[in-house]
Structure formats: C-alpha cells, structure tokens
Amino acid sequence: MPLVSMKEILRDARRDGYAIAAFNPVNYVSMKAMVRAAEELDAPVIIQTSVKTVVYWGHQTLANWMQELAGPSPVPVALHLDHCKDLSMIRKCIEYGWTSVMIDASSFRFEENLRLSKEVLEMATPVGVGVEAELGEIAGVEEEIKLADEDATLVKPDTAVEFCLQLGNQLAAFAPAIGTAHGVYKGQPEVAFDRLEEMYNRIDIPFALHGGTGLSEEIIQRCIKLGCSKVNISTQLKHVFVNGFLNYRTQHPKDYEPLKYIDAQYKALYSVFAGKIQQFGGGGKSRTTAEPGA
Ligand code: 13P
C-alpha cells in the first residue's frame, strides 16, 4: 500500500495499548529488512530517517527506495523524519513524500518551541503529513549534538498539557523527555513514571519513547502501558549493522564476495527488527484504520 501517515497507525496503537517500532535506517538493505520483518509479523512499522541519512543519500533516492518497498507491501509503513530543527529540510521531506516529520525545537524556550511546532503543523497537516514534537530535553547524542545527562530537562506535566493544547491536540506523536537518553546507557535510566502517568491521564496523544536502545523489558512495557505508542531504536541498529559485517568477516576471512557480507548484515538486522516489533506488541496489528498519507 502507499506510505501511510504515522498519525492513524499511532492512534490505533495508543487506543489498543501496543507500540509501533520506529527504526532509523542507514541504507536500502536496512530499510528492506525493516519492511520485510514487519510483513513477516503482519505489523505496522515506522521507518525514520535521521537528517544526516537524508543528507547522505538525498531525498529522491530515499523516497524511491521507500516507495518501492512499501508500495507492494500489505502492511502499513510510515516514512518519518527524525529530530529536525531545520524548517527547509522538513518542507523538502514533505515535498518528496515523507508521511510524517519531527520538529525538534526542544532546545528553545517554550514559546519558540511552540511557534516552530505550530509552523510545521500548519505546513504538514493540510497535506496529510503527521507531526511529532518534543518538549523537555532528551540526553545523549543525536544528529551530532551531545547533551550531557545533567543538562537534560524532564518535561513538566502541566507544561506538556499546555504545549499539546496550544497545538490544538493535533500532533501525531508527542515526545516528552522522561529520563531516557539516546546512545548507550551506563546503567538503566531513571524514568519519571509518575510524570509519564500524569501525562497519559491528561493528554490523549500517542507518546514517542526516545532512546529505546538498551532499555530493560520492564521499562519498555511500563512505558507502552502509559501511552508510549512509538518506540525509537537507532543505536542498537548501528551496532548490528557494523557487527553483521565484521562477524561474517571473522567467520569467512577468505571470502571477498560483497553480496554475502550484505546478506549477513540483512539477516542480522532482520532478526533484531522482528524481535523488537514483537516485543512492542505490533505483531498482527497491520489491519488498522490507516489511510494512505500524502
Ligand atoms: P537510541 O539511539 O538510543 O536507540 O534512540 C533512538 C532515538 O530515540 C531516535 O530518535
């Protein structure tokens, strides 16, 4: 089916208490493994490109790959732009067929974050593109920007309610900073479940859980129960991508057939994607009310 907007599939996930896996691809092989794993499990999936991946491959190439993979697929696939504060990049992704975009203006003051998020909503909503916005600041490294744990700011539920309300409760996903971080954790993070629960009770919008790599099963499941209907995984995939290649090299030191290396990466990625989709409860959830996106 054509690429779908993230808004409808996430709304269904929030209503029915599961989460949709959102993976950051790096090339065609990783995108293919994501779509095939979703098909195998009859699940919706979100493929979210980091800005640097878009810059590396170009809009047209990524859009072509995604249309080729999603078009004949029976499962709903959304193409999402991850963390972006550049409005011209957001506009261009929308033009090239991304079905949802994230405006990350979380490093700005509340009013400026709101202003930029509103502007993106006004750009995206009329053409059926979903919008994710962030409030509070999530620690770790994302898009070359490093935010130390001590500089991260947790979201306040009252402010979150106000933010979502001011945006007309139109967001496809709301990303509140609740103590998780991008990258590799040193231990398990302290998640602000009290704040998450209060927001869950007061905000009827699917939440995006950032920093999914390395979270314990208990944290993931508690977050999903409290409205985190989109779980982001990036760092783990980078490791699997590189290790898939290296492991094949170790096992076959004399093999110089590149396609075998690529296939080893594909299989390693596929197995992780399938595991995550299942873990988040997305298996068997492909038949949603999702409408094709723009
Ligand atoms: P990780 O890199 O920790 O998996 O986080 C991914 C993420 O939240 C992307 O926005």
Short mmCIF file of N, CA, C and O in Angstrom, two decimals, residues 159-283:
data_model
loop_
_atom_site.label_atom_id
_atom_site.label_comp_id
_atom_site.label_asym_id
_atom_site.label_seq_id
_atom_site.Cartn_x
_atom_site.Cartn_y
_atom_site.Cartn_z
N THR A 159 3.15 21.69 31.81
CA THR A 159 3.67 22.34 30.60
C THR A 159 3.36 21.49 29.37
O THR A 159 3.06 22.01 28.29
N ALA A 160 3.46 20.17 29.53
CA ALA A 160 3.18 19.27 28.42
C ALA A 160 1.72 19.39 27.97
O ALA A 160 1.42 19.46 26.78
N VAL A 161 0.82 19.46 28.96
CA VAL A 161 -0.61 19.60 28.64
C VAL A 161 -0.83 20.91 27.88
O VAL A 161 -1.51 20.94 26.85
N GLU A 162 -0.21 21.97 28.38
CA GLU A 162 -0.34 23.29 27.75
C GLU A 162 0.20 23.27 26.31
O GLU A 162 -0.42 23.78 25.38
N PHE A 163 1.36 22.65 26.15
CA PHE A 163 2.02 22.56 24.83
C PHE A 163 1.10 21.86 23.83
O PHE A 163 0.83 22.36 22.73
N CYS A 164 0.59 20.70 24.22
CA CYS A 164 -0.25 19.92 23.31
C CYS A 164 -1.56 20.65 23.00
O CYS A 164 -2.04 20.64 21.87
N LEU A 165 -2.09 21.29 24.04
CA LEU A 165 -3.35 22.04 23.87
C LEU A 165 -3.17 23.21 22.90
O LEU A 165 -3.97 23.42 21.99
N GLN A 166 -2.06 23.94 23.11
CA GLN A 166 -1.77 25.09 22.23
C GLN A 166 -1.58 24.64 20.78
O GLN A 166 -1.75 25.43 19.86
N LEU A 167 -1.21 23.38 20.61
CA LEU A 167 -1.05 22.85 19.25
C LEU A 167 -2.35 22.18 18.78
O LEU A 167 -2.36 21.40 17.83
N GLY A 168 -3.42 22.49 19.47
CA GLY A 168 -4.75 22.00 19.07
C GLY A 168 -4.89 20.49 19.20
O GLY A 168 -5.73 19.89 18.54
N ASN A 169 -4.04 19.89 20.03
CA ASN A 169 -4.02 18.42 20.17
C ASN A 169 -3.94 17.74 18.81
O ASN A 169 -4.53 16.69 18.60
N GLN A 170 -3.18 18.35 17.91
CA GLN A 170 -3.08 17.87 16.53
C GLN A 170 -1.84 17.01 16.26
O GLN A 170 -1.69 16.48 15.16
N LEU A 171 -0.96 16.88 17.25
CA LEU A 171 0.28 16.13 16.99
C LEU A 171 -0.02 14.65 16.73
O LEU A 171 -0.89 14.06 17.37
N ALA A 172 0.75 14.07 15.81
CA ALA A 172 0.67 12.62 15.59
C ALA A 172 1.38 11.90 16.73
O ALA A 172 1.00 10.80 17.12
N ALA A 173 2.44 12.54 17.23
CA ALA A 173 3.18 11.97 18.36
C ALA A 173 3.80 13.10 19.17
O ALA A 173 4.28 14.08 18.61
N PHE A 174 3.77 12.92 20.48
CA PHE A 174 4.37 13.89 21.39
C PHE A 174 5.54 13.20 22.09
O PHE A 174 5.39 12.11 22.64
N ALA A 175 6.72 13.83 22.02
CA ALA A 175 7.93 13.23 22.60
C ALA A 175 8.30 13.97 23.89
O ALA A 175 8.96 15.02 23.83
N PRO A 176 7.89 13.47 25.04
CA PRO A 176 8.24 14.14 26.29
C PRO A 176 9.57 13.59 26.83
O PRO A 176 9.83 12.38 26.74
N ALA A 177 10.43 14.46 27.34
CA ALA A 177 11.68 13.99 27.95
C ALA A 177 11.33 13.42 29.32
O ALA A 177 10.90 14.15 30.21
N ILE A 178 11.52 12.12 29.49
CA ILE A 178 11.12 11.48 30.76
C ILE A 178 12.29 10.74 31.41
O ILE A 178 12.09 9.91 32.28
N GLY A 179 13.50 11.03 30.94
CA GLY A 179 14.66 10.42 31.60
C GLY A 179 15.41 9.40 30.75
O GLY A 179 16.48 8.94 31.14
N THR A 180 14.85 9.04 29.59
CA THR A 180 15.59 8.14 28.70
C THR A 180 16.58 8.99 27.89
O THR A 180 16.46 10.21 27.84
N ALA A 181 17.57 8.33 27.26
CA ALA A 181 18.60 9.08 26.53
C ALA A 181 19.00 8.34 25.27
O ALA A 181 18.93 7.12 25.21
N HIS A 182 19.45 9.09 24.28
CA HIS A 182 19.96 8.48 23.05
C HIS A 182 21.34 7.89 23.31
O HIS A 182 22.10 8.43 24.10
N GLY A 183 21.67 6.80 22.66
CA GLY A 183 23.01 6.21 22.79
C GLY A 183 23.00 5.00 23.70
O GLY A 183 21.97 4.38 23.92
N VAL A 184 24.19 4.71 24.25
CA VAL A 184 24.34 3.51 25.09
C VAL A 184 24.25 3.93 26.56
O VAL A 184 24.95 4.84 26.99
N TYR A 185 23.36 3.27 27.33
CA TYR A 185 23.22 3.60 28.75
C TYR A 185 24.36 3.00 29.56
O TYR A 185 24.85 1.91 29.25
N LYS A 186 24.76 3.71 30.63
CA LYS A 186 25.76 3.11 31.53
C LYS A 186 25.06 2.14 32.47
O LYS A 186 25.56 1.11 32.81
N GLY A 187 23.87 2.48 32.90
CA GLY A 187 23.03 1.57 33.70
C GLY A 187 21.62 1.78 33.20
O GLY A 187 21.44 2.45 32.19
N GLN A 188 20.62 1.28 33.89
CA GLN A 188 19.25 1.59 33.45
C GLN A 188 18.91 3.02 33.88
O GLN A 188 19.26 3.44 34.99
N PRO A 189 18.29 3.79 33.00
CA PRO A 189 17.97 5.17 33.37
C PRO A 189 16.82 5.23 34.38
O PRO A 189 16.06 4.27 34.50
N GLU A 190 16.76 6.36 35.08
CA GLU A 190 15.62 6.57 35.97
C GLU A 190 14.50 7.24 35.18
O GLU A 190 14.62 8.41 34.82
N VAL A 191 13.49 6.46 34.88
CA VAL A 191 12.40 7.01 34.08
C VAL A 191 11.38 7.65 35.02
O VAL A 191 11.03 7.08 36.06
N ALA A 192 10.91 8.84 34.66
CA ALA A 192 9.95 9.57 35.50
C ALA A 192 8.55 9.02 35.25
O ALA A 192 7.72 9.67 34.59
N PHE A 193 8.28 7.82 35.78
CA PHE A 193 6.98 7.18 35.53
C PHE A 193 5.83 7.99 36.09
O PHE A 193 4.73 7.98 35.54
N ASP A 194 6.08 8.70 37.21
CA ASP A 194 4.99 9.49 37.79
C ASP A 194 4.54 10.58 36.81
O ASP A 194 3.36 10.79 36.57
N ARG A 195 5.53 11.24 36.19
CA ARG A 195 5.19 12.29 35.22
C ARG A 195 4.53 11.66 33.99
O ARG A 195 3.57 12.21 33.44
N LEU A 196 5.06 10.52 33.56
CA LEU A 196 4.50 9.87 32.37
C LEU A 196 3.05 9.48 32.61
O LEU A 196 2.18 9.71 31.76
N GLU A 197 2.79 8.95 33.80
CA GLU A 197 1.42 8.53 34.11
C GLU A 197 0.47 9.73 34.14
O GLU A 197 -0.64 9.67 33.60
N GLU A 198 0.94 10.82 34.72
CA GLU A 198 0.08 12.01 34.77
C GLU A 198 -0.21 12.51 33.35
O GLU A 198 -1.35 12.85 33.01
N MET A 199 0.81 12.51 32.50
CA MET A 199 0.60 12.97 31.11
C MET A 199 -0.33 12.02 30.38
O MET A 199 -1.19 12.45 29.61
N TYR A 200 -0.16 10.72 30.64
CA TYR A 200 -1.02 9.71 29.98
C TYR A 200 -2.49 9.96 30.32
O TYR A 200 -3.36 9.84 29.47
N ASN A 201 -2.73 10.33 31.58
CA ASN A 201 -4.11 10.56 32.01
C ASN A 201 -4.68 11.88 31.48
O ASN A 201 -5.89 12.04 31.42
N ARG A 202 -3.80 12.80 31.12
CA ARG A 202 -4.30 14.13 30.74
C ARG A 202 -4.13 14.46 29.25
O ARG A 202 -4.72 15.43 28.78
N ILE A 203 -3.32 13.68 28.54
CA ILE A 203 -3.06 14.01 27.12
C ILE A 203 -3.43 12.81 26.25
O ILE A 203 -2.84 11.74 26.39
N ASP A 204 -4.37 13.03 25.35
CA ASP A 204 -4.82 11.92 24.51
C ASP A 204 -4.09 11.92 23.16
O ASP A 204 -4.71 12.02 22.11
N ILE A 205 -2.78 11.86 23.24
CA ILE A 205 -1.95 11.85 22.03
C ILE A 205 -0.91 10.74 22.24
O ILE A 205 -0.40 10.59 23.36
N PRO A 206 -0.60 9.95 21.20
CA PRO A 206 0.42 8.91 21.38
C PRO A 206 1.78 9.54 21.72
O PRO A 206 2.15 10.56 21.12
N PHE A 207 2.48 8.95 22.67
CA PHE A 207 3.81 9.46 23.03
C PHE A 207 4.89 8.69 22.27
O PHE A 207 4.72 7.49 21.99
N ALA A 208 5.99 9.39 21.97
CA ALA A 208 7.15 8.74 21.35
C ALA A 208 8.19 8.53 22.44
O ALA A 208 8.55 9.48 23.15
N LEU A 209 8.64 7.30 22.57
CA LEU A 209 9.69 6.99 23.56
C LEU A 209 11.04 7.02 22.84
O LEU A 209 11.33 6.14 22.02
N HIS A 210 11.84 8.02 23.15
CA HIS A 210 13.16 8.12 22.53
C HIS A 210 14.18 7.37 23.38
O HIS A 210 13.95 7.11 24.55
N GLY A 211 15.32 7.04 22.75
CA GLY A 211 16.38 6.36 23.49
C GLY A 211 16.02 4.92 23.82
O GLY A 211 16.28 4.43 24.92
N GLY A 212 15.44 4.21 22.85
CA GLY A 212 14.97 2.84 23.10
C GLY A 212 16.06 1.80 23.25
O GLY A 212 15.84 0.76 23.88
N THR A 213 17.25 2.07 22.73
CA THR A 213 18.34 1.08 22.81
C THR A 213 18.74 0.84 24.26
O THR A 213 19.03 1.80 24.98
N GLY A 214 18.75 -0.42 24.66
CA GLY A 214 19.28 -0.78 25.98
C GLY A 214 18.29 -0.66 27.12
O GLY A 214 18.64 -0.94 28.27
N LEU A 215 17.06 -0.24 26.86
CA LEU A 215 16.07 -0.17 27.95
C LEU A 215 15.64 -1.58 28.34
O LEU A 215 15.48 -2.45 27.48
N SER A 216 15.43 -1.79 29.63
CA SER A 216 15.02 -3.13 30.09
C SER A 216 13.60 -3.42 29.61
O SER A 216 12.82 -2.51 29.32
N GLU A 217 13.28 -4.70 29.58
CA GLU A 217 11.94 -5.14 29.20
C GLU A 217 10.89 -4.48 30.11
O GLU A 217 9.85 -4.02 29.66
N GLU A 218 11.23 -4.38 31.40
CA GLU A 218 10.27 -3.82 32.35
C GLU A 218 9.98 -2.34 32.03
O GLU A 218 8.82 -1.92 32.01
N ILE A 219 11.03 -1.59 31.75
CA ILE A 219 10.83 -0.16 31.44
C ILE A 219 10.02 -0.02 30.15
O ILE A 219 9.06 0.76 30.08
N ILE A 220 10.40 -0.80 29.14
CA ILE A 220 9.69 -0.70 27.84
C ILE A 220 8.19 -0.98 28.06
O ILE A 220 7.34 -0.22 27.60
N GLN A 221 7.89 -2.07 28.73
CA GLN A 221 6.47 -2.45 28.87
C GLN A 221 5.69 -1.44 29.72
O GLN A 221 4.55 -1.12 29.41
N ARG A 222 6.34 -0.91 30.77
CA ARG A 222 5.64 0.11 31.58
C ARG A 222 5.37 1.35 30.75
O ARG A 222 4.30 1.96 30.84
N CYS A 223 6.36 1.74 29.94
CA CYS A 223 6.19 2.94 29.11
C CYS A 223 5.07 2.71 28.08
O CYS A 223 4.25 3.61 27.84
N ILE A 224 5.04 1.53 27.49
CA ILE A 224 3.99 1.26 26.49
C ILE A 224 2.61 1.34 27.15
O ILE A 224 1.68 1.95 26.62
N LYS A 225 2.51 0.76 28.34
CA LYS A 225 1.22 0.80 29.06
C LYS A 225 0.80 2.24 29.38
O LYS A 225 -0.38 2.54 29.48
N LEU A 226 1.80 3.12 29.53
CA LEU A 226 1.49 4.51 29.86
C LEU A 226 1.53 5.40 28.62
O LEU A 226 1.88 6.59 28.69
N GLY A 227 1.21 4.83 27.48
CA GLY A 227 0.94 5.66 26.29
C GLY A 227 2.09 5.87 25.31
O GLY A 227 1.94 6.61 24.35
N CYS A 228 3.24 5.23 25.56
CA CYS A 228 4.34 5.37 24.59
C CYS A 228 4.06 4.40 23.44
O CYS A 228 4.40 3.21 23.48
N SER A 229 3.42 4.91 22.42
CA SER A 229 2.92 4.08 21.32
C SER A 229 3.92 4.00 20.18
O SER A 229 3.69 3.29 19.20
N LYS A 230 5.01 4.74 20.30
CA LYS A 230 6.09 4.71 19.29
C LYS A 230 7.38 4.53 20.07
O LYS A 230 7.69 5.34 20.96
N VAL A 231 8.12 3.46 19.79
CA VAL A 231 9.39 3.23 20.49
C VAL A 231 10.53 3.32 19.48
O VAL A 231 10.57 2.58 18.50
N ASN A 232 11.44 4.26 19.73
CA ASN A 232 12.54 4.54 18.79
C ASN A 232 13.78 3.70 19.09
O ASN A 232 14.25 3.69 20.24
N ILE A 233 14.30 3.07 18.06
CA ILE A 233 15.55 2.30 18.21
C ILE A 233 16.50 2.73 17.10
O ILE A 233 16.20 2.56 15.92
N SER A 234 17.65 3.23 17.49
CA SER A 234 18.66 3.60 16.49
C SER A 234 20.03 3.02 16.81
O SER A 234 20.59 2.25 16.02
N THR A 235 20.57 3.34 17.98
CA THR A 235 21.95 2.94 18.30
C THR A 235 22.16 1.44 18.15
O THR A 235 23.16 0.99 17.58
N GLN A 236 21.23 0.65 18.62
CA GLN A 236 21.40 -0.81 18.54
C GLN A 236 21.56 -1.26 17.09
O GLN A 236 22.33 -2.15 16.77
N LEU A 237 20.82 -0.60 16.20
CA LEU A 237 20.87 -0.99 14.79
C LEU A 237 22.21 -0.66 14.17
O LEU A 237 22.70 -1.38 13.31
N LYS A 238 22.80 0.45 14.63
CA LYS A 238 24.13 0.81 14.12
C LYS A 238 25.11 -0.29 14.49
O LYS A 238 25.95 -0.70 13.70
N HIS A 239 24.99 -0.78 15.73
CA HIS A 239 25.91 -1.84 16.18
C HIS A 239 25.67 -3.12 15.39
O HIS A 239 26.63 -3.77 14.97
N VAL A 240 24.42 -3.48 15.20
CA VAL A 240 24.11 -4.72 14.48
C VAL A 240 24.59 -4.61 13.03
O VAL A 240 25.12 -5.57 12.46
N PHE A 241 24.44 -3.44 12.46
CA PHE A 241 24.86 -3.21 11.07
C PHE A 241 26.36 -3.46 10.93
O PHE A 241 26.81 -4.20 10.05
N VAL A 242 27.13 -2.83 11.80
CA VAL A 242 28.59 -2.96 11.71
C VAL A 242 29.02 -4.38 12.10
O VAL A 242 29.82 -5.03 11.40
N ASN A 243 28.45 -4.90 13.18
CA ASN A 243 28.85 -6.24 13.63
C ASN A 243 28.42 -7.34 12.66
O ASN A 243 29.10 -8.36 12.55
N GLY A 244 27.32 -7.13 11.96
CA GLY A 244 26.87 -8.13 10.98
C GLY A 244 27.94 -8.35 9.93
O GLY A 244 28.23 -9.48 9.52
N PHE A 245 28.56 -7.26 9.53
CA PHE A 245 29.64 -7.31 8.54
C PHE A 245 30.90 -7.96 9.15
O PHE A 245 31.48 -8.89 8.59
N LEU A 246 31.28 -7.47 10.33
CA LEU A 246 32.52 -7.95 10.97
C LEU A 246 32.43 -9.43 11.33
O LEU A 246 33.40 -10.18 11.17
N ASN A 247 31.27 -9.86 11.81
CA ASN A 247 31.12 -11.27 12.18
C ASN A 247 31.28 -12.17 10.97
O ASN A 247 31.90 -13.23 11.04
N TYR A 248 30.72 -11.72 9.84
CA TYR A 248 30.86 -12.53 8.63
C TYR A 248 32.34 -12.62 8.24
O TYR A 248 32.84 -13.67 7.86
N ARG A 249 33.02 -11.51 8.38
CA ARG A 249 34.45 -11.46 8.05
C ARG A 249 35.24 -12.43 8.93
O ARG A 249 36.11 -13.16 8.46
N THR A 250 34.91 -12.44 10.23
CA THR A 250 35.63 -13.33 11.15
C THR A 250 35.37 -14.79 10.78
O THR A 250 36.28 -15.61 10.81
N GLN A 251 34.13 -15.07 10.42
CA GLN A 251 33.78 -16.47 10.11
C GLN A 251 34.26 -16.91 8.72
O GLN A 251 34.47 -18.09 8.48
N HIS A 252 34.43 -15.95 7.80
CA HIS A 252 34.83 -16.29 6.42
C HIS A 252 35.95 -15.37 5.98
O HIS A 252 35.77 -14.54 5.07
N PRO A 253 37.11 -15.48 6.58
CA PRO A 253 38.19 -14.50 6.32
C PRO A 253 38.65 -14.47 4.87
O PRO A 253 39.25 -13.48 4.44
N LYS A 254 38.37 -15.53 4.11
CA LYS A 254 38.88 -15.54 2.73
C LYS A 254 37.82 -15.15 1.71
O LYS A 254 38.07 -15.15 0.51
N ASP A 255 36.63 -14.84 2.19
CA ASP A 255 35.52 -14.57 1.28
C ASP A 255 35.51 -13.09 0.86
O ASP A 255 35.44 -12.21 1.72
N TYR A 256 35.59 -12.86 -0.44
CA TYR A 256 35.55 -11.48 -0.93
C TYR A 256 34.33 -11.23 -1.82
O TYR A 256 34.37 -10.43 -2.73
N GLU A 257 33.25 -11.97 -1.53
CA GLU A 257 32.00 -11.74 -2.27
C GLU A 257 31.15 -10.74 -1.48
O GLU A 257 30.51 -11.11 -0.49
N PRO A 258 31.11 -9.48 -1.92
CA PRO A 258 30.41 -8.45 -1.13
C PRO A 258 28.95 -8.78 -0.85
O PRO A 258 28.43 -8.46 0.21
N LEU A 259 28.28 -9.44 -1.80
CA LEU A 259 26.86 -9.72 -1.59
C LEU A 259 26.62 -10.62 -0.38
O LEU A 259 25.59 -10.52 0.29
N LYS A 260 27.59 -11.47 -0.10
CA LYS A 260 27.42 -12.34 1.08
C LYS A 260 27.53 -11.52 2.37
O LYS A 260 26.86 -11.79 3.36
N TYR A 261 28.41 -10.52 2.35
CA TYR A 261 28.52 -9.65 3.52
C TYR A 261 27.22 -8.86 3.71
O TYR A 261 26.71 -8.70 4.81
N ILE A 262 26.71 -8.36 2.59
CA ILE A 262 25.47 -7.58 2.65
C ILE A 262 24.32 -8.46 3.15
O ILE A 262 23.51 -8.05 3.98
N ASP A 263 24.31 -9.69 2.67
CA ASP A 263 23.24 -10.60 3.10
C ASP A 263 23.37 -10.92 4.60
O ASP A 263 22.36 -11.03 5.30
N ALA A 264 24.60 -11.05 5.08
CA ALA A 264 24.80 -11.31 6.52
C ALA A 264 24.28 -10.13 7.34
O ALA A 264 23.63 -10.31 8.38
N GLN A 265 24.53 -8.91 6.86
CA GLN A 265 24.01 -7.73 7.55
C GLN A 265 22.49 -7.73 7.53
O GLN A 265 21.84 -7.46 8.54
N TYR A 266 21.95 -8.02 6.37
CA TYR A 266 20.49 -8.04 6.22
C TYR A 266 19.86 -9.01 7.23
O TYR A 266 18.91 -8.66 7.93
N LYS A 267 20.42 -10.20 7.30
CA LYS A 267 19.84 -11.22 8.19
C LYS A 267 19.96 -10.80 9.66
O LYS A 267 19.03 -11.01 10.45
N ALA A 268 21.11 -10.22 10.02
CA ALA A 268 21.29 -9.79 11.42
C ALA A 268 20.29 -8.68 11.77
O ALA A 268 19.67 -8.69 12.84
N LEU A 269 20.11 -7.74 10.84
CA LEU A 269 19.17 -6.64 11.08
C LEU A 269 17.74 -7.15 11.16
O LEU A 269 16.98 -6.80 12.06
N TYR A 270 17.39 -8.01 10.20
CA TYR A 270 16.04 -8.55 10.13
C TYR A 270 15.64 -9.18 11.45
O TYR A 270 14.55 -8.97 11.98
N SER A 271 16.56 -9.96 11.99
CA SER A 271 16.23 -10.69 13.22
C SER A 271 16.02 -9.71 14.39
O SER A 271 15.10 -9.89 15.21
N VAL A 272 16.81 -8.64 14.45
CA VAL A 272 16.60 -7.65 15.53
C VAL A 272 15.28 -6.90 15.31
O VAL A 272 14.50 -6.70 16.25
N PHE A 273 14.99 -6.52 14.07
CA PHE A 273 13.74 -5.79 13.80
C PHE A 273 12.53 -6.64 14.19
O PHE A 273 11.61 -6.16 14.84
N ALA A 274 12.56 -7.90 13.77
CA ALA A 274 11.42 -8.78 14.06
C ALA A 274 11.26 -8.90 15.58
O ALA A 274 10.14 -8.84 16.11
N GLY A 275 12.37 -9.06 16.29
CA GLY A 275 12.31 -9.20 17.75
C GLY A 275 11.71 -7.97 18.41
O GLY A 275 10.88 -8.07 19.32
N LYS A 276 12.11 -6.79 17.94
CA LYS A 276 11.61 -5.53 18.55
C LYS A 276 10.12 -5.35 18.25
O LYS A 276 9.34 -4.95 19.12
N ILE A 277 9.73 -5.61 17.00
CA ILE A 277 8.31 -5.44 16.64
C ILE A 277 7.45 -6.32 17.54
O ILE A 277 6.43 -5.88 18.09
N GLN A 278 7.89 -7.54 17.72
CA GLN A 278 7.16 -8.50 18.56
C GLN A 278 7.13 -8.03 20.02
O GLN A 278 6.09 -8.04 20.67
N GLN A 279 8.30 -7.61 20.50
CA GLN A 279 8.42 -7.17 21.91
C GLN A 279 7.47 -5.99 22.20
O GLN A 279 6.89 -5.91 23.29
N PHE A 280 7.31 -5.09 21.24
CA PHE A 280 6.47 -3.90 21.47
C PHE A 280 4.99 -4.19 21.24
O PHE A 280 4.16 -3.30 21.39
N GLY A 281 4.68 -5.40 20.81
CA GLY A 281 3.27 -5.78 20.65
C GLY A 281 2.66 -5.45 19.30
O GLY A 281 1.44 -5.49 19.13
N GLY A 282 3.51 -5.14 18.31
CA GLY A 282 2.98 -4.74 16.99
C GLY A 282 2.57 -5.90 16.09
O GLY A 282 1.88 -5.69 15.10
N GLY A 283 2.98 -7.12 16.45
CA GLY A 283 2.67 -8.28 15.61
C GLY A 283 1.16 -8.45 15.43
O GLY A 283 0.40 -8.31 16.38
#
